[in-house]
Coordinates of C-alpha atoms and ligand atoms in Angstrom, one line a residue:
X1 CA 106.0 97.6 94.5
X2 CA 105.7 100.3 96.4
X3 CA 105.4 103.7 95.1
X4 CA 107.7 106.5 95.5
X5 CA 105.5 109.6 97.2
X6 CA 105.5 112.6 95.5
X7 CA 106.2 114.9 98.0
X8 CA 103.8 118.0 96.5
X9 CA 104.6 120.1 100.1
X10 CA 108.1 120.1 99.9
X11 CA 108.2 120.8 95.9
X12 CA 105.7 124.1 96.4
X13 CA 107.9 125.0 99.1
X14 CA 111.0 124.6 96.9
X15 CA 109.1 126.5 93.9
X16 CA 108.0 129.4 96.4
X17 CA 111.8 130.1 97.3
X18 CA 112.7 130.5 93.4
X19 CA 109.7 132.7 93.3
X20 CA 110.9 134.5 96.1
X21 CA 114.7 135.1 94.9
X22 CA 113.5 136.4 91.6
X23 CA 110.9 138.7 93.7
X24 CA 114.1 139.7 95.5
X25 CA 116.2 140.3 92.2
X26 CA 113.4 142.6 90.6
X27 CA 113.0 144.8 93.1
X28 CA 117.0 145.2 93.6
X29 CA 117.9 145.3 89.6
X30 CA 115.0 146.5 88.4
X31 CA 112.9 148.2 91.2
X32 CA 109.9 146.3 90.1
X33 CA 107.9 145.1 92.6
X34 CA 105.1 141.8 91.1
X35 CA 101.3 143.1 92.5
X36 CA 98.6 139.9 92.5
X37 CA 95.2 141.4 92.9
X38 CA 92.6 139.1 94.0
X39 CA 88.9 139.3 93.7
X40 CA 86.6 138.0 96.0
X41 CA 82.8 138.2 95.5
X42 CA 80.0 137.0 98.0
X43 CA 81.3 135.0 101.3
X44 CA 82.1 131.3 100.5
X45 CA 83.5 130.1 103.0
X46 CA 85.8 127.7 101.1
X47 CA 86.7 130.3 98.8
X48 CA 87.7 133.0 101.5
X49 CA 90.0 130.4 103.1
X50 CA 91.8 130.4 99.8
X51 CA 91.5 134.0 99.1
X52 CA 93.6 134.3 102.7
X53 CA 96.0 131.5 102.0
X54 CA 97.1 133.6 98.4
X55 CA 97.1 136.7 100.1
X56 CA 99.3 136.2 103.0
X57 CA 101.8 133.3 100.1
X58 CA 102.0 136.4 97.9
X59 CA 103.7 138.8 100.9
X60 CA 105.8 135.9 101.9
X61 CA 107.2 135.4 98.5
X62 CA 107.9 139.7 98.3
X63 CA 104.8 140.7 96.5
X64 CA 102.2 143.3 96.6
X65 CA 99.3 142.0 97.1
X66 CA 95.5 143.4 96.7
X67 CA 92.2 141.9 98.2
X68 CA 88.9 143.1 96.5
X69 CA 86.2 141.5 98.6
X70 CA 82.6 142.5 97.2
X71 CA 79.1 142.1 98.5
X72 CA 77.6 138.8 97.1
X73 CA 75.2 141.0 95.0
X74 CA 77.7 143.1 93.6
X75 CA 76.1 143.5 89.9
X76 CA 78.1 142.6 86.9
X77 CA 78.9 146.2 86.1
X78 CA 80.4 147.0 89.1
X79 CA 82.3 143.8 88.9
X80 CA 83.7 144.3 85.5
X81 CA 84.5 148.2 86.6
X82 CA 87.2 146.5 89.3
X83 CA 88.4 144.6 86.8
X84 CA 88.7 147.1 84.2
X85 CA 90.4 149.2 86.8
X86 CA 92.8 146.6 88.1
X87 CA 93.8 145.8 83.9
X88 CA 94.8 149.9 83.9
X89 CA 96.7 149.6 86.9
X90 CA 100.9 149.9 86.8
X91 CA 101.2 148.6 89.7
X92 CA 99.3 144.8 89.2
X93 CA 100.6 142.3 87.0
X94 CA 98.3 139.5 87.9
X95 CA 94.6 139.3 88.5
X96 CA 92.4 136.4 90.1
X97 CA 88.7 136.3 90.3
X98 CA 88.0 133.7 92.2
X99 CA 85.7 131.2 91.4
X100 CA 82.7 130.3 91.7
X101 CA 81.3 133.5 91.5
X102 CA 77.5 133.9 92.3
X103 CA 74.7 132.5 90.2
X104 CA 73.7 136.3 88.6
X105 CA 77.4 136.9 87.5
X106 CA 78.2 135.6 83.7
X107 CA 82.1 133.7 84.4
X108 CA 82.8 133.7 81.4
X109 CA 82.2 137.0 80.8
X110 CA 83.8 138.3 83.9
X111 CA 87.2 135.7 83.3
X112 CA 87.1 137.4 79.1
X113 CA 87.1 140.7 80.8
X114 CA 90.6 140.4 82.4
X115 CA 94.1 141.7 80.7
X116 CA 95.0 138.0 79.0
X117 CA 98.5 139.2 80.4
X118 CA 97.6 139.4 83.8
X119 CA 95.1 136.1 83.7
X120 CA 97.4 134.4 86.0
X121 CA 94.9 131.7 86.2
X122 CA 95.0 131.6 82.3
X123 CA 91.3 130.9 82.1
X124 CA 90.7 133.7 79.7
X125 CA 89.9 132.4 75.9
X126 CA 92.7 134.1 74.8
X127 CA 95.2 132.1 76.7
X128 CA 93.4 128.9 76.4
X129 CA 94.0 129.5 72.5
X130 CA 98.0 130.1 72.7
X131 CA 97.9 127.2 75.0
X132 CA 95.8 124.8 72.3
X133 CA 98.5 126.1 69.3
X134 CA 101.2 125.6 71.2
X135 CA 102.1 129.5 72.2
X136 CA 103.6 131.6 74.5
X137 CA 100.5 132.1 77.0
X138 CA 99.7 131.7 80.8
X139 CA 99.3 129.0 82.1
X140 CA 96.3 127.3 84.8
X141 CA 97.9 126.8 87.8
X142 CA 96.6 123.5 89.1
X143 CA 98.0 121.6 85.5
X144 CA 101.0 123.4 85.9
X145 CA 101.6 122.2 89.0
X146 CA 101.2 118.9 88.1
X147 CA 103.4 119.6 85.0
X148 CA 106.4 120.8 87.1
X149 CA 106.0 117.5 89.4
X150 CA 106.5 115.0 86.7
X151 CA 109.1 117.0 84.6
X152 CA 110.9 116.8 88.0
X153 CA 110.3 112.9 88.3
X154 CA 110.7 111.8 84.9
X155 CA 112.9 114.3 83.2
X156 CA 111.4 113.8 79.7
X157 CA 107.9 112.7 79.2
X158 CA 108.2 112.2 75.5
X159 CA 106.6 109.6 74.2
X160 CA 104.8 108.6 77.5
X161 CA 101.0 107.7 77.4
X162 CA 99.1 109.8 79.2
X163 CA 96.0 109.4 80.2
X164 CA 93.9 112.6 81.8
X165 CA 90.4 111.6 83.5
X166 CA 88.1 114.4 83.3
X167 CA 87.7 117.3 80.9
X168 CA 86.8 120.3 82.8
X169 CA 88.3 123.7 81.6
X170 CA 90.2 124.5 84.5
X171 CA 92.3 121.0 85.2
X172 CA 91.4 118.3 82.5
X173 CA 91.6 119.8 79.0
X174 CA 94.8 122.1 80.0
X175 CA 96.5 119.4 81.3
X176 CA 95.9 117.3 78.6
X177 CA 97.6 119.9 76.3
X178 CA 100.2 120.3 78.7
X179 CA 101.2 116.7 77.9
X180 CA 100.5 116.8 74.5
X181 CA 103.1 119.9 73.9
X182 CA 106.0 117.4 75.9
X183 CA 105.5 114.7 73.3
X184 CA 103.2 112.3 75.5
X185 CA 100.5 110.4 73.5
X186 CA 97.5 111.4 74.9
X187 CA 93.8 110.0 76.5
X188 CA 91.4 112.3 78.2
X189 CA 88.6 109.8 79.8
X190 CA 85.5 111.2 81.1
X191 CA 81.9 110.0 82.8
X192 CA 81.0 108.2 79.5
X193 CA 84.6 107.1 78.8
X194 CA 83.6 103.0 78.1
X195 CA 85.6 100.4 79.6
X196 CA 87.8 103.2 81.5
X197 CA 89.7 101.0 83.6
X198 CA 91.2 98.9 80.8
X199 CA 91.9 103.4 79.5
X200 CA 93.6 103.9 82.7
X201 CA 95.6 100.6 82.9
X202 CA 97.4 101.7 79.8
X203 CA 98.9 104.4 81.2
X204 CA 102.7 105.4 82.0
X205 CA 101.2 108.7 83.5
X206 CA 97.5 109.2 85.0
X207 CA 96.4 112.3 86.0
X208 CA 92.7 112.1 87.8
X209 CA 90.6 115.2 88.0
X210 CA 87.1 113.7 89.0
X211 CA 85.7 115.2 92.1
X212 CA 84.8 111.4 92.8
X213 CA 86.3 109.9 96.3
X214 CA 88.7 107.0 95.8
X215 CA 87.5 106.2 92.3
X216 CA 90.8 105.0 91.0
X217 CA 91.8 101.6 92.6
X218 CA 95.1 99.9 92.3
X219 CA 93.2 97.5 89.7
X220 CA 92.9 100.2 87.1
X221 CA 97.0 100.9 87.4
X222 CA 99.8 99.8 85.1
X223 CA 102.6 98.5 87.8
X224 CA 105.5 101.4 88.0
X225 CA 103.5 104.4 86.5
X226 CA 103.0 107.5 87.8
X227 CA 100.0 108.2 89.5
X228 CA 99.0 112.3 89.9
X229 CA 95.6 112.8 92.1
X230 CA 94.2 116.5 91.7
X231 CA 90.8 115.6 93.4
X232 CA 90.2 117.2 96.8
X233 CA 87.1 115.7 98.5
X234 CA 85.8 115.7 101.9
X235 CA 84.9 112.4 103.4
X236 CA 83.3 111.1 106.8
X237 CA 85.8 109.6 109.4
X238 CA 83.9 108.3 112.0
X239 CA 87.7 106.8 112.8
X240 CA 88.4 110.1 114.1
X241 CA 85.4 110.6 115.7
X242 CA 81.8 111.7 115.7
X243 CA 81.1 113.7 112.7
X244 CA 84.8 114.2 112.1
X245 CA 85.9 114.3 108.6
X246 CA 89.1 113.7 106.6
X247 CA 90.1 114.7 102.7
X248 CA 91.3 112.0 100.3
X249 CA 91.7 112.7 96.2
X250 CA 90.0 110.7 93.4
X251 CA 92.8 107.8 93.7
X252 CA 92.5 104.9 96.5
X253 CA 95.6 106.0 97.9
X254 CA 97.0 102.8 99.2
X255 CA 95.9 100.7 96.7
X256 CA 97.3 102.9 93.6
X257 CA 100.5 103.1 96.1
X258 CA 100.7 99.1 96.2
X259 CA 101.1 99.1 92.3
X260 CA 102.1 102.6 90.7
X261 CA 106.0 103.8 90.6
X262 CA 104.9 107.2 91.7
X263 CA 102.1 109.3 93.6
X264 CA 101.2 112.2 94.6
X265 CA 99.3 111.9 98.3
X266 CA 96.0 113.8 99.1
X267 CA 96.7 115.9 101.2
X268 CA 99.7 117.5 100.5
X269 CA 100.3 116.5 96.5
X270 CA 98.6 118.8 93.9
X271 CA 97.2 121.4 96.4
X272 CA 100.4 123.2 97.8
X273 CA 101.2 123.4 94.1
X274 CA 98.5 125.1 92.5
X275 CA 99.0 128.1 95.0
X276 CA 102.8 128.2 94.3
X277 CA 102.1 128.2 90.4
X278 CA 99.9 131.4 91.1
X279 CA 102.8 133.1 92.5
X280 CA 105.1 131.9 89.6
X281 CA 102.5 133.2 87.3
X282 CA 102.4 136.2 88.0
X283 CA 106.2 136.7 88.7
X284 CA 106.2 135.7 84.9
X285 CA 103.5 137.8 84.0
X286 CA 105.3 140.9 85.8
X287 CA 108.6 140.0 83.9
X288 CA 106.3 140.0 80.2
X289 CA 104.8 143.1 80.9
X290 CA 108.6 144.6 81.7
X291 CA 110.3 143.2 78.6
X292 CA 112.5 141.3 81.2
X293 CA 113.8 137.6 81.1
X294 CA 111.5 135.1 82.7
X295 CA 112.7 132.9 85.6
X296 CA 113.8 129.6 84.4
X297 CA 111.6 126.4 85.0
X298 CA 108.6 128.1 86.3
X299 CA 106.3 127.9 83.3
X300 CA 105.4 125.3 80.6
Ligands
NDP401 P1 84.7 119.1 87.3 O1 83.5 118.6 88.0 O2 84.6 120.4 86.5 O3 85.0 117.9 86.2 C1 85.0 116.6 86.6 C2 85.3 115.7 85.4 O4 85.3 114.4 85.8 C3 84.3 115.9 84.3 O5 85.0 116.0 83.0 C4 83.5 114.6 84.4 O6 83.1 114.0 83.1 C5 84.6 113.6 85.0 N1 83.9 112.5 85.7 C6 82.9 112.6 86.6 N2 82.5 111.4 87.0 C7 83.3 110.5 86.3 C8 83.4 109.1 86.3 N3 82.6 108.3 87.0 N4 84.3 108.5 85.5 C9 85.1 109.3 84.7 N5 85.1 110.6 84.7 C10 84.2 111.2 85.5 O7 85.9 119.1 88.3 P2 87.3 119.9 88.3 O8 88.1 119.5 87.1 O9 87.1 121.3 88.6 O10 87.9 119.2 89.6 C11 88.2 117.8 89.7 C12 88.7 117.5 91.0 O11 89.9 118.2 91.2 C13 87.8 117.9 92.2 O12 88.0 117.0 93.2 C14 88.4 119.3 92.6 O13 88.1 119.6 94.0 C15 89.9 119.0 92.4 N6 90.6 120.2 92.2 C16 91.8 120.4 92.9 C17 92.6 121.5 92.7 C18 93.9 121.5 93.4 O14 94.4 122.6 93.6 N7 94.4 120.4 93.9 C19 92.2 122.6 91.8 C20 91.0 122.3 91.0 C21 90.3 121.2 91.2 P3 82.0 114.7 82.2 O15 82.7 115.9 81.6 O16 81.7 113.6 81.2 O17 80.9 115.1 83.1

């Protein structure tokens, strides 16, 4: 078999238009314009690349959008004071710190001090609550993105098993309940998961958020499921040339591709997504705080 690619480029593009036309309706019915603030602190290289990849997505789309970039030793107070400020303000219905912050700064602290309406990353405890019973709430981007691509390829998912590997906060354990609440029976695996491959080889639908290059051969999948690879990692590619380097996910791509019905490729899978989930986000959070209907199909 050979899988059917899961083309995670073309379906952010698609999801950025709807984003865009309801951008476009707001401002002409309504005269609301959506304002995404992000927060930058300290100079991570990685992190300022995606800091200028939202920022210049948001004004495509029609939005406002708001950089804070702070000093790397910007104390919590003054931290929390931009925040506070950007919850008060009219004008932004979305807020993003982006993370890592540095090692003095409390996260959790920091993430708990944002609006819960404007959390477009939905990180904040209160969100990850309405999520875990089931609620209204917002929703992280990166599962929601994943979400969207195998509503799309499957229609229904009920009664699918699922099996998430990893259990980090921001990709594993929403995503899990992201599957739970559409009916699939659910597996999270993990680093002390025994006898994982038999786990994995059960599934209709494996979503792998590792970090870990290529773990997931075509061994550990179930011939025709549906194969979702969130990991981003940096490899060496001497193919390419002296200390050239190339990015693969946490699924051996052409072995998974050999046996699964579906995958998503690394690049261009999960990644374009999670950007074009922020801007539906906060598109949704703009139409909350506004007492206006939500676009259709951009939320769980
Ligand atoms: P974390 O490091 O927070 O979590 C990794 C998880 O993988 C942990 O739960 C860990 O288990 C588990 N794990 C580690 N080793 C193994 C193993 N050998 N077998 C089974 N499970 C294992 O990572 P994130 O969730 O933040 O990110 C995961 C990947 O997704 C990374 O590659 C990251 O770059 C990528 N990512 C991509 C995004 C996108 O937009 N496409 C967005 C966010 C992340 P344990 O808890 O037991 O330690």
């Amino acid at each position: 078999m050979t899988a059917t690619v899961i083309d995670g480029k073309a379906f952010a593009a698609k999801v950025r238009g709807q984003v865009a036309d309801h951008v476009a309706r707001l401002k002409e019915a309504h005269g609301v314009t959506p304002g995404l603030a992000v927060v930058l602190v300290g100079e991570d290289p990685a992190s300022q690349v995606y800091v200028r990849s939202k920022g210049k997505m948001t004004v495509e789309v029609g939005m406002k959008s708001v950089e804070h970039k702070l000093d790397a030793d910007t104390s919590e107070a003054d931290l929390l004071a931009v925040v506070k400020s950007l919850n008060e303000d009219p004008e932004i219905h979305g807020i993003l710190v982006q993370l890592p912050l540095p090692g003095h700064l409390n996260e959790d602290l920091v993430i708990n001090s944002i609006d819960p309406a404007k959390d477009v990353d939905g990180f904040h405890i209160s969100n990850v609550g309405l999520l875990g019973t089931g609620q209204k709430s917002m929703v992280p981007c990166t599962p929601l993105g994943c979400l969207m691509m195998l509503r799309d390829h499957h229609g229904s998912l009920s009664g699918l098993n699922a099996v998430v590997i990893g259990r980090s906060n921001i990709v594993g354990k929403p995503m899990a309940q992201l599957l739970l609440g559409d009916s699939c029976t659910v597996t999270i695996a993990h680093s002390r998961t025994k006898d994982i491959q038999d786990v994995v080889r059960a599934a209709d639908v494996v979503v792998a958020a590792v970090g870990r290059p290529e773990m997931v051969t075509g061994e550990w999948i179930k011939p025709g499921a549906t194969v979702i690879d969130v990991g981003i990692n940096r490899i060496d590619a001497p193919e390419k040339g002296e200390g050239k380097t190339r990015l693969v996910g946490d699924c051996h791509y052409d072995s998974c591709a050999e046996v699964a019905g579906a995958i998503t490729p690394v690049p261009g899978g999960v990644g374009p997504m999670t950007i074009a989930c922020l801007l539906a986000n906060t598109v949704t959070a703009c139409c909350r705080a506004n007492g206006l209907a939500e676009p259709e199909g951009l939320t769980a």
